[in-house]
CSV table of C-alpha atoms in Angstrom, one decimal:
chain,number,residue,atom,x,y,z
A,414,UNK,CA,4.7,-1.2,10.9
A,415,UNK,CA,5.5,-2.9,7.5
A,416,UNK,CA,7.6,0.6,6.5
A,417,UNK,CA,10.1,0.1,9.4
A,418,UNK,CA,10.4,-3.4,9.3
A,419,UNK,CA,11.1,-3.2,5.5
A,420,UNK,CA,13.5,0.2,6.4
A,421,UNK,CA,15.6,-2.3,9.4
A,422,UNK,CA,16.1,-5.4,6.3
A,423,UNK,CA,17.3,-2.8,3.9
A,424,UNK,CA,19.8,-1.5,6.4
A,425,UNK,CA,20.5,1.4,4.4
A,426,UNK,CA,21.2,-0.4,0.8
A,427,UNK,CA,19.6,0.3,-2.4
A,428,UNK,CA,17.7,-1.8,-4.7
A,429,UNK,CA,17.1,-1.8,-8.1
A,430,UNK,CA,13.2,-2.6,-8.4
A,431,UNK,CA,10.2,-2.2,-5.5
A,432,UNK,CA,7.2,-3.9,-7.0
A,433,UNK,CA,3.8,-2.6,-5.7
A,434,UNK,CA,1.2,-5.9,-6.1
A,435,UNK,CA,-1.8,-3.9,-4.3
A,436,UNK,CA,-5.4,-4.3,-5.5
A,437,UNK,CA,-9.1,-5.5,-3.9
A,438,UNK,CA,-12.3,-5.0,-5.2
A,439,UNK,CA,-15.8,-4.4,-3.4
A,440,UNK,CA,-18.5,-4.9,-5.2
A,441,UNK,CA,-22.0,-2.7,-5.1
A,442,UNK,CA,-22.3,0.7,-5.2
A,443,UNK,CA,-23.0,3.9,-2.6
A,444,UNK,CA,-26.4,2.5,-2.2
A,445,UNK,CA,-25.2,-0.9,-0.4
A,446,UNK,CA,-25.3,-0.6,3.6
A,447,UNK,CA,-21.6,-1.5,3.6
A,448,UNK,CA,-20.5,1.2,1.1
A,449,UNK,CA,-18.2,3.2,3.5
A,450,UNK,CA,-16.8,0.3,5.0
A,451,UNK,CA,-16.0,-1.2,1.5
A,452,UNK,CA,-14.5,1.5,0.3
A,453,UNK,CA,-12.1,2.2,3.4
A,454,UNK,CA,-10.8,-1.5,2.7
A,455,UNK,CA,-10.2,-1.0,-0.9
A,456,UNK,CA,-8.4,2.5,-0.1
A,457,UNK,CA,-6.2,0.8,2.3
A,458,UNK,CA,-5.9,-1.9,0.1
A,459,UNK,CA,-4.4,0.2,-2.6
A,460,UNK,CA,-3.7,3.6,-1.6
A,461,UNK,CA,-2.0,2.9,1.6
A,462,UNK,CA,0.5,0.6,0.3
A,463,UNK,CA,0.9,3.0,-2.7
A,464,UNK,CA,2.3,5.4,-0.4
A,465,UNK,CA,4.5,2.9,1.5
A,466,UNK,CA,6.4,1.8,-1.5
A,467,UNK,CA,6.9,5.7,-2.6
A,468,UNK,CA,8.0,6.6,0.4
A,469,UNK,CA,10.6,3.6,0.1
A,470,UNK,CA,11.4,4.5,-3.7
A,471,UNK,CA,12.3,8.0,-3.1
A,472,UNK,CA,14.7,6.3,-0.5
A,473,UNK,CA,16.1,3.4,-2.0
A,474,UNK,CA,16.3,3.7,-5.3
């Protein structure tokens, strides 16, 4: 998981700056047959990583 294996390099330093570079795009729109499957890409595209980096902010910052 890329949270521990960022958490091991780090051992327990700070840094000054975590940069989040996340984003995808699906095109269409909730009629297309692949809708659901689009949008659970784009949410881990984006939301997941999100949440990683936040997680490591409120720790190494």
């Amino acid at each position: 998981m890329i949270y521990i294996e960022i958490q091991s390099s780090l051992n327990g330093e700070s840094v000054e700056a975590i940069f989040n570079v996340a984003g995808g795009w699906a095109g269409g729109n909730a009629s297309h047959k692949d809708f659901i499957k689009n949008s659970e890409m784009v949410f881990k595209q984006s939301v997941n990583s999100t949440l990683i980096v936040a997680s490591l902010a409120s720790k190494y910052l």
